[in-house]
Amino acid sequence: MKHTLVYIATLCLLLTACQQEELPQGAQALGYLSLPAVEVEAGDVQLISTRAAEDTDDLIVALTDASGKTTEYDFSETISCQPGTYDLEIYTENYETANDNARKYYYKHEEKVVITEGNETKVGSISIKMINFGVEFQLPEGFEDWFPTYAFTVNGKTLTDGQTAYFDYSSDAKIEYTLTATNTDGEPPFSKEGSNADACWEGKAIAAGTIYVITYDWETQSLEVE
């Protein structure tokens, strides 16, 4: 009986040891990616309405392994992931969406990121750039007192005072816009057209990461870009 009990106890210990060795890859096998210094770049601060550098809530971190498999994570300063060698990308979910009317941001790390089990891999300062451009419409003070009815369109999109429309960037991108307005006397509406080929655009090339502000100039009675 004693030998039987010893045998059973020994068998239990062996089974327990085997079970411990055969645990699936889980928390014990994870490494950690640290992103302590990520900021969203404002772009051309003279023309763009800035986005807070700490505004990273809608960013996605994508890790692509050697096989081409991509795993996405909601942005966090520390991300738990399987050990391996990865390509690192950070972007907003809409960055590949054609003509999405919102700012798009994208970043790809130049070097491979190596994650090892139980260790933290820290990536240095990252600045994520806006990859599309925008056009904002602004009316001068008192305009609506004289012209209560107006319509402003840019590249087919209609804007009201203070609104911004976003467009995908390309090397041949164009900006074309029209303002029509009717005065308080109900006279026939006037119409003003403009584009990035106008003289007021001289020295201002269309570039990603920029918001161009279009307004009506009382003095010249024309549309100007600031």
PDB file of C-alpha atoms in Angstrom:
ATOM      1  CA  MET A   1       0.000   0.000   0.000  1.00  0.00           C
ATOM      2  CA  LYS A   2       2.852   2.364   0.872  1.00  0.00           C
ATOM      3  CA  HIS A   3       4.520   1.702  -2.493  1.00  0.00           C
ATOM      4  CA  THR A   4       1.226   2.424  -4.256  1.00  0.00           C
ATOM      5  CA  LEU A   5       0.819   5.780  -2.504  1.00  0.00           C
ATOM      6  CA  VAL A   6       4.423   6.728  -3.316  1.00  0.00           C
ATOM      7  CA  TYR A   7       3.827   5.800  -6.960  1.00  0.00           C
ATOM      8  CA  ILE A   8       0.639   7.867  -7.149  1.00  0.00           C
ATOM      9  CA  ALA A   9       2.331  10.872  -5.514  1.00  0.00           C
ATOM     10  CA  THR A  10       5.276  10.616  -7.912  1.00  0.00           C
ATOM     11  CA  LEU A  11       2.918  10.364 -10.892  1.00  0.00           C
ATOM     12  CA  CYS A  12       1.017  13.473  -9.737  1.00  0.00           C
ATOM     13  CA  LEU A  13       4.248  15.447  -9.479  1.00  0.00           C
ATOM     14  CA  LEU A  14       5.302  14.388 -12.971  1.00  0.00           C
ATOM     15  CA  LEU A  15       1.916  15.341 -14.430  1.00  0.00           C
ATOM     16  CA  THR A  16       2.070  18.734 -12.728  1.00  0.00           C
ATOM     17  CA  ALA A  17       5.552  19.387 -14.089  1.00  0.00           C
ATOM     18  CA  CYS A  18       4.464  18.433 -17.606  1.00  0.00           C
ATOM     19  CA  GLN A  19       1.460  20.693 -17.423  1.00  0.00           C
ATOM     20  CA  GLN A  20       3.665  23.605 -16.359  1.00  0.00           C
ATOM     21  CA  GLU A  21       6.066  22.999 -19.246  1.00  0.00           C
ATOM     22  CA  GLU A  22       3.219  22.835 -21.759  1.00  0.00           C
ATOM     23  CA  LEU A  23       1.564  26.143 -20.807  1.00  0.00           C
ATOM     24  CA  PRO A  24       0.680  28.073 -23.964  1.00  0.00           C
ATOM     25  CA  GLN A  25       2.541  31.226 -24.883  1.00  0.00           C
ATOM     26  CA  GLY A  26       0.792  33.838 -22.778  1.00  0.00           C
ATOM     27  CA  ALA A  27       1.614  36.689 -20.462  1.00  0.00           C
ATOM     28  CA  GLN A  28       4.884  35.031 -19.434  1.00  0.00           C
ATOM     29  CA  ALA A  29       6.107  35.152 -23.064  1.00  0.00           C
ATOM     30  CA  LEU A  30       5.272  38.786 -23.774  1.00  0.00           C
ATOM     31  CA  GLY A  31       7.642  41.627 -24.441  1.00  0.00           C
ATOM     32  CA  TYR A  32       6.806  45.321 -24.251  1.00  0.00           C
ATOM     33  CA  LEU A  33       6.923  48.173 -26.740  1.00  0.00           C
ATOM     34  CA  SER A  34       7.382  51.560 -25.084  1.00  0.00           C
ATOM     35  CA  LEU A  35       6.323  54.750 -26.917  1.00  0.00           C
ATOM     36  CA  PRO A  36       6.983  57.469 -24.328  1.00  0.00           C
ATOM     37  CA  ALA A  37       7.439  60.447 -26.690  1.00  0.00           C
ATOM     38  CA  VAL A  38       4.783  60.452 -29.410  1.00  0.00           C
ATOM     39  CA  GLU A  39       3.284  63.720 -30.590  1.00  0.00           C
ATOM     40  CA  VAL A  40       0.968  64.706 -33.398  1.00  0.00           C
ATOM     41  CA  GLU A  41       2.675  67.319 -35.549  1.00  0.00           C
ATOM     42  CA  ALA A  42       0.693  70.505 -36.091  1.00  0.00           C
ATOM     43  CA  GLY A  43       2.096  71.126 -39.573  1.00  0.00           C
ATOM     44  CA  ASP A  44       2.420  74.654 -40.906  1.00  0.00           C
ATOM     45  CA  VAL A  45       1.576  76.566 -37.734  1.00  0.00           C
ATOM     46  CA  GLN A  46       1.045  79.784 -39.676  1.00  0.00           C
ATOM     47  CA  LEU A  47      -1.843  78.281 -41.634  1.00  0.00           C
ATOM     48  CA  ILE A  48      -3.038  75.284 -39.704  1.00  0.00           C
ATOM     49  CA  SER A  49      -5.290  75.207 -36.678  1.00  0.00           C
ATOM     50  CA  THR A  50      -3.185  73.172 -34.304  1.00  0.00           C
ATOM     51  CA  ARG A  51      -3.994  69.787 -32.897  1.00  0.00           C
ATOM     52  CA  ALA A  52      -2.820  69.178 -29.345  1.00  0.00           C
ATOM     53  CA  ALA A  53       0.435  67.229 -29.218  1.00  0.00           C
ATOM     54  CA  GLU A  54      -1.007  64.907 -26.580  1.00  0.00           C
ATOM     55  CA  ASP A  55      -4.119  64.177 -28.649  1.00  0.00           C
ATOM     56  CA  THR A  56      -3.329  60.526 -29.400  1.00  0.00           C
ATOM     57  CA  ASP A  57      -6.652  58.942 -28.438  1.00  0.00           C
ATOM     58  CA  ASP A  58      -7.594  57.937 -31.989  1.00  0.00           C
ATOM     59  CA  LEU A  59      -4.170  56.632 -33.032  1.00  0.00           C
ATOM     60  CA  ILE A  60      -3.543  52.984 -33.912  1.00  0.00           C
ATOM     61  CA  VAL A  61      -0.196  51.219 -33.464  1.00  0.00           C
ATOM     62  CA  ALA A  62       0.407  48.509 -36.082  1.00  0.00           C
ATOM     63  CA  LEU A  63       3.134  45.860 -35.778  1.00  0.00           C
ATOM     64  CA  THR A  64       3.875  43.739 -38.872  1.00  0.00           C
ATOM     65  CA  ASP A  65       5.995  40.616 -38.408  1.00  0.00           C
ATOM     66  CA  ALA A  66       8.328  38.893 -40.888  1.00  0.00           C
ATOM     67  CA  SER A  67       5.463  36.841 -42.334  1.00  0.00           C
ATOM     68  CA  GLY A  68       3.506  39.978 -43.188  1.00  0.00           C
ATOM     69  CA  LYS A  69       0.914  39.536 -40.444  1.00  0.00           C
ATOM     70  CA  THR A  70      -0.175  42.878 -38.980  1.00  0.00           C
ATOM     71  CA  THR A  71      -1.559  43.270 -35.463  1.00  0.00           C
ATOM     72  CA  GLU A  72      -3.198  46.558 -34.506  1.00  0.00           C
ATOM     73  CA  TYR A  73      -3.327  48.033 -31.004  1.00  0.00           C
ATOM     74  CA  ASP A  74      -5.073  51.095 -29.605  1.00  0.00           C
ATOM     75  CA  PHE A  75      -2.368  53.632 -28.858  1.00  0.00           C
ATOM     76  CA  SER A  76      -0.769  53.379 -25.431  1.00  0.00           C
ATOM     77  CA  GLU A  77       2.611  54.414 -24.104  1.00  0.00           C
ATOM     78  CA  THR A  78       3.307  50.755 -23.282  1.00  0.00           C
ATOM     79  CA  ILE A  79       2.017  47.893 -25.438  1.00  0.00           C
ATOM     80  CA  SER A  80       2.247  44.188 -24.556  1.00  0.00           C
ATOM     81  CA  CYS A  81       3.022  42.056 -27.597  1.00  0.00           C
ATOM     82  CA  GLN A  82       4.583  38.761 -28.650  1.00  0.00           C
ATOM     83  CA  PRO A  83       8.380  38.770 -29.019  1.00  0.00           C
ATOM     84  CA  GLY A  84       9.597  39.230 -32.573  1.00  0.00           C
ATOM     85  CA  THR A  85      10.959  41.643 -35.151  1.00  0.00           C
ATOM     86  CA  TYR A  86       8.423  44.115 -36.494  1.00  0.00           C
ATOM     87  CA  ASP A  87       7.774  47.001 -38.810  1.00  0.00           C
ATOM     88  CA  LEU A  88       6.161  49.775 -36.757  1.00  0.00           C
ATOM     89  CA  GLU A  89       3.443  52.075 -38.102  1.00  0.00           C
ATOM     90  CA  ILE A  90       1.209  54.562 -36.295  1.00  0.00           C
ATOM     91  CA  TYR A  91      -1.824  56.095 -37.955  1.00  0.00           C
ATOM     92  CA  THR A  92      -5.398  57.254 -37.651  1.00  0.00           C
ATOM     93  CA  GLU A  93      -7.956  54.670 -38.698  1.00  0.00           C
ATOM     94  CA  ASN A  94      -9.062  56.793 -41.660  1.00  0.00           C
ATOM     95  CA  TYR A  95      -5.618  57.257 -43.216  1.00  0.00           C
ATOM     96  CA  GLU A  96      -6.353  54.898 -46.128  1.00  0.00           C
ATOM     97  CA  THR A  97      -9.962  56.031 -46.565  1.00  0.00           C
ATOM     98  CA  ALA A  98     -10.396  57.928 -49.831  1.00  0.00           C
ATOM     99  CA  ASN A  99     -11.656  61.502 -49.447  1.00  0.00           C
ATOM    100  CA  ASP A 100     -12.561  61.074 -45.786  1.00  0.00           C
ATOM    101  CA  ASN A 101     -13.451  64.580 -44.605  1.00  0.00           C
ATOM    102  CA  ALA A 102     -11.146  64.656 -41.590  1.00  0.00           C
ATOM    103  CA  ARG A 103      -7.470  64.981 -40.842  1.00  0.00           C
ATOM    104  CA  LYS A 104      -5.382  61.907 -41.604  1.00  0.00           C
ATOM    105  CA  TYR A 105      -2.133  61.073 -39.845  1.00  0.00           C
ATOM    106  CA  TYR A 106       0.507  58.446 -40.671  1.00  0.00           C
ATOM    107  CA  TYR A 107       3.972  57.462 -39.474  1.00  0.00           C
ATOM    108  CA  LYS A 108       6.312  54.581 -40.326  1.00  0.00           C
ATOM    109  CA  HIS A 109       9.407  53.882 -38.257  1.00  0.00           C
ATOM    110  CA  GLU A 110      12.547  53.633 -40.382  1.00  0.00           C
ATOM    111  CA  GLU A 111      14.148  50.794 -38.406  1.00  0.00           C
ATOM    112  CA  LYS A 112      12.843  47.392 -37.426  1.00  0.00           C
ATOM    113  CA  VAL A 113      11.603  47.094 -33.847  1.00  0.00           C
ATOM    114  CA  VAL A 114      12.826  44.041 -31.936  1.00  0.00           C
ATOM    115  CA  ILE A 115      10.692  42.854 -29.010  1.00  0.00           C
ATOM    116  CA  THR A 116      12.237  40.320 -26.623  1.00  0.00           C
ATOM    117  CA  GLU A 117      10.505  38.268 -23.947  1.00  0.00           C
ATOM    118  CA  GLY A 118      10.099  40.037 -20.625  1.00  0.00           C
ATOM    119  CA  ASN A 119      11.925  43.170 -21.789  1.00  0.00           C
ATOM    120  CA  GLU A 120      10.857  46.676 -22.766  1.00  0.00           C
ATOM    121  CA  THR A 121      11.868  48.040 -26.152  1.00  0.00           C
ATOM    122  CA  LYS A 122      11.775  51.816 -26.075  1.00  0.00           C
ATOM    123  CA  VAL A 123      11.315  53.819 -29.271  1.00  0.00           C
ATOM    124  CA  GLY A 124      12.525  57.402 -29.144  1.00  0.00           C
ATOM    125  CA  SER A 125      10.721  60.603 -30.130  1.00  0.00           C
ATOM    126  CA  ILE A 126       8.064  60.149 -32.810  1.00  0.00           C
ATOM    127  CA  SER A 127       6.335  62.969 -34.671  1.00  0.00           C
ATOM    128  CA  ILE A 128       3.240  61.902 -36.615  1.00  0.00           C
ATOM    129  CA  LYS A 129       2.417  64.088 -39.613  1.00  0.00           C
ATOM    130  CA  MET A 130      -0.881  65.009 -41.210  1.00  0.00           C
ATOM    131  CA  ILE A 131      -0.889  63.510 -44.729  1.00  0.00           C
ATOM    132  CA  ASN A 132      -3.855  65.352 -46.280  1.00  0.00           C
ATOM    133  CA  PHE A 133      -4.635  69.070 -46.485  1.00  0.00           C
ATOM    134  CA  GLY A 134      -7.591  71.265 -45.650  1.00  0.00           C
ATOM    135  CA  VAL A 135      -9.362  74.444 -46.710  1.00  0.00           C
ATOM    136  CA  GLU A 136     -11.058  76.574 -44.076  1.00  0.00           C
ATOM    137  CA  PHE A 137     -13.596  79.287 -44.883  1.00  0.00           C
ATOM    138  CA  GLN A 138     -13.693  82.427 -42.769  1.00  0.00           C
ATOM    139  CA  LEU A 139     -15.955  85.443 -43.228  1.00  0.00           C
ATOM    140  CA  PRO A 140     -14.788  88.917 -42.215  1.00  0.00           C
ATOM    141  CA  GLU A 141     -16.552  90.633 -39.343  1.00  0.00           C
ATOM    142  CA  GLY A 142     -19.886  92.144 -40.370  1.00  0.00           C
ATOM    143  CA  PHE A 143     -20.205  90.199 -43.634  1.00  0.00           C
ATOM    144  CA  GLU A 144     -23.428  88.437 -42.658  1.00  0.00           C
ATOM    145  CA  ASP A 145     -24.982  91.757 -41.595  1.00  0.00           C
ATOM    146  CA  TRP A 146     -24.806  92.879 -45.227  1.00  0.00           C
ATOM    147  CA  PHE A 147     -25.083  89.477 -46.908  1.00  0.00           C
ATOM    148  CA  PRO A 148     -27.288  87.201 -44.773  1.00  0.00           C
ATOM    149  CA  THR A 149     -27.571  84.608 -47.541  1.00  0.00           C
ATOM    150  CA  TYR A 150     -24.376  83.117 -48.915  1.00  0.00           C
ATOM    151  CA  ALA A 151     -22.883  79.851 -50.143  1.00  0.00           C
ATOM    152  CA  PHE A 152     -19.228  78.859 -50.285  1.00  0.00           C
ATOM    153  CA  THR A 153     -18.033  75.743 -52.100  1.00  0.00           C
ATOM    154  CA  VAL A 154     -14.509  74.363 -52.403  1.00  0.00           C
ATOM    155  CA  ASN A 155     -13.743  71.444 -54.703  1.00  0.00           C
ATOM    156  CA  GLY A 156     -17.431  70.546 -54.633  1.00  0.00           C
ATOM    157  CA  LYS A 157     -17.843  70.694 -50.837  1.00  0.00           C
ATOM    158  CA  THR A 158     -20.059  73.330 -49.195  1.00  0.00           C
ATOM    159  CA  LEU A 159     -18.732  75.168 -46.139  1.00  0.00           C
ATOM    160  CA  THR A 160     -20.125  77.728 -43.721  1.00  0.00           C
ATOM    161  CA  ASP A 161     -18.117  80.294 -41.771  1.00  0.00           C
ATOM    162  CA  GLY A 162     -15.392  78.582 -39.713  1.00  0.00           C
ATOM    163  CA  GLN A 163     -15.770  75.138 -41.294  1.00  0.00           C
ATOM    164  CA  THR A 164     -12.918  73.144 -42.835  1.00  0.00           C
ATOM    165  CA  ALA A 165     -12.972  70.607 -45.666  1.00  0.00           C
ATOM    166  CA  TYR A 166     -10.194  68.033 -46.066  1.00  0.00           C
ATOM    167  CA  PHE A 167      -8.767  66.590 -49.259  1.00  0.00           C
ATOM    168  CA  ASP A 168      -6.289  63.847 -50.121  1.00  0.00           C
ATOM    169  CA  TYR A 169      -2.922  65.217 -51.167  1.00  0.00           C
ATOM    170  CA  SER A 170      -1.309  64.566 -54.545  1.00  0.00           C
ATOM    171  CA  SER A 171       1.425  66.365 -56.460  1.00  0.00           C
ATOM    172  CA  ASP A 172      -1.159  67.797 -58.871  1.00  0.00           C
ATOM    173  CA  ALA A 173      -3.756  68.756 -56.243  1.00  0.00           C
ATOM    174  CA  LYS A 174      -5.891  71.805 -56.997  1.00  0.00           C
ATOM    175  CA  ILE A 175      -8.121  74.073 -54.930  1.00  0.00           C
ATOM    176  CA  GLU A 176     -11.059  75.774 -56.634  1.00  0.00           C
ATOM    177  CA  TYR A 177     -13.742  77.696 -54.767  1.00  0.00           C
ATOM    178  CA  THR A 178     -16.765  79.949 -55.255  1.00  0.00           C
ATOM    179  CA  LEU A 179     -18.599  82.369 -52.964  1.00  0.00           C
ATOM    180  CA  THR A 180     -22.096  83.559 -53.845  1.00  0.00           C
ATOM    181  CA  ALA A 181     -24.014  85.987 -51.645  1.00  0.00           C
ATOM    182  CA  THR A 182     -27.199  88.057 -51.651  1.00  0.00           C
ATOM    183  CA  ASN A 183     -27.386  91.383 -49.816  1.00  0.00           C
ATOM    184  CA  THR A 184     -30.115  92.649 -47.491  1.00  0.00           C
ATOM    185  CA  ASP A 185     -31.764  94.573 -50.337  1.00  0.00           C
ATOM    186  CA  GLY A 186     -32.402  91.361 -52.210  1.00  0.00           C
ATOM    187  CA  GLU A 187     -30.398  92.470 -55.228  1.00  0.00           C
ATOM    188  CA  PRO A 188     -29.084  89.833 -57.643  1.00  0.00           C
ATOM    189  CA  PRO A 189     -26.392  87.780 -55.889  1.00  0.00           C
ATOM    190  CA  PHE A 190     -22.744  88.406 -56.591  1.00  0.00           C
ATOM    191  CA  SER A 191     -20.372  85.531 -57.299  1.00  0.00           C
ATOM    192  CA  LYS A 192     -16.641  85.400 -56.671  1.00  0.00           C
ATOM    193  CA  GLU A 193     -14.424  82.556 -57.836  1.00  0.00           C
ATOM    194  CA  GLY A 194     -10.879  81.655 -56.949  1.00  0.00           C
ATOM    195  CA  SER A 195      -8.253  78.938 -57.164  1.00  0.00           C
ATOM    196  CA  ASN A 196      -4.702  78.163 -56.142  1.00  0.00           C
ATOM    197  CA  ALA A 197      -3.628  79.602 -59.514  1.00  0.00           C
ATOM    198  CA  ASP A 198      -4.592  83.129 -58.409  1.00  0.00           C
ATOM    199  CA  ALA A 199      -2.023  85.809 -57.638  1.00  0.00           C
ATOM    200  CA  CYS A 200      -2.856  85.710 -53.910  1.00  0.00           C
ATOM    201  CA  TRP A 201      -1.490  82.145 -53.843  1.00  0.00           C
ATOM    202  CA  GLU A 202       1.940  83.180 -55.056  1.00  0.00           C
ATOM    203  CA  GLY A 203       4.549  81.430 -52.920  1.00  0.00           C
ATOM    204  CA  LYS A 204       1.967  79.063 -51.415  1.00  0.00           C
ATOM    205  CA  ALA A 205       2.247  75.585 -52.884  1.00  0.00           C
ATOM    206  CA  ILE A 206      -0.339  72.988 -51.873  1.00  0.00           C
ATOM    207  CA  ALA A 207       1.270  70.735 -49.296  1.00  0.00           C
ATOM    208  CA  ALA A 208       0.173  67.938 -47.004  1.00  0.00           C
ATOM    209  CA  GLY A 209      -0.202  68.943 -43.387  1.00  0.00           C
ATOM    210  CA  THR A 210      -1.532  72.410 -44.142  1.00  0.00           C
ATOM    211  CA  ILE A 211      -4.912  74.090 -43.803  1.00  0.00           C
ATOM    212  CA  TYR A 212      -5.438  77.045 -46.127  1.00  0.00           C
ATOM    213  CA  VAL A 213      -7.750  79.789 -44.851  1.00  0.00           C
ATOM    214  CA  ILE A 214      -9.923  81.480 -47.500  1.00  0.00           C
ATOM    215  CA  THR A 215     -11.678  84.724 -46.630  1.00  0.00           C
ATOM    216  CA  TYR A 216     -13.458  87.603 -48.356  1.00  0.00           C
ATOM    217  CA  ASP A 217     -11.485  90.845 -48.490  1.00  0.00           C
ATOM    218  CA  TRP A 218     -13.664  93.958 -48.149  1.00  0.00           C
ATOM    219  CA  GLU A 219     -11.073  96.269 -49.668  1.00  0.00           C
ATOM    220  CA  THR A 220     -10.408  94.294 -52.851  1.00  0.00           C
ATOM    221  CA  GLN A 221     -13.858  92.670 -52.892  1.00  0.00           C
ATOM    222  CA  SER A 222     -12.209  89.362 -53.693  1.00  0.00           C
ATOM    223  CA  LEU A 223     -11.408  86.031 -52.103  1.00  0.00           C
ATOM    224  CA  GLU A 224      -7.984  85.865 -50.483  1.00  0.00           C
ATOM    225  CA  VAL A 225      -5.894  83.106 -48.906  1.00  0.00           C
ATOM    226  CA  GLU A 226      -4.222  83.796 -45.581  1.00  0.00           C
TER     227      GLU A 226
END
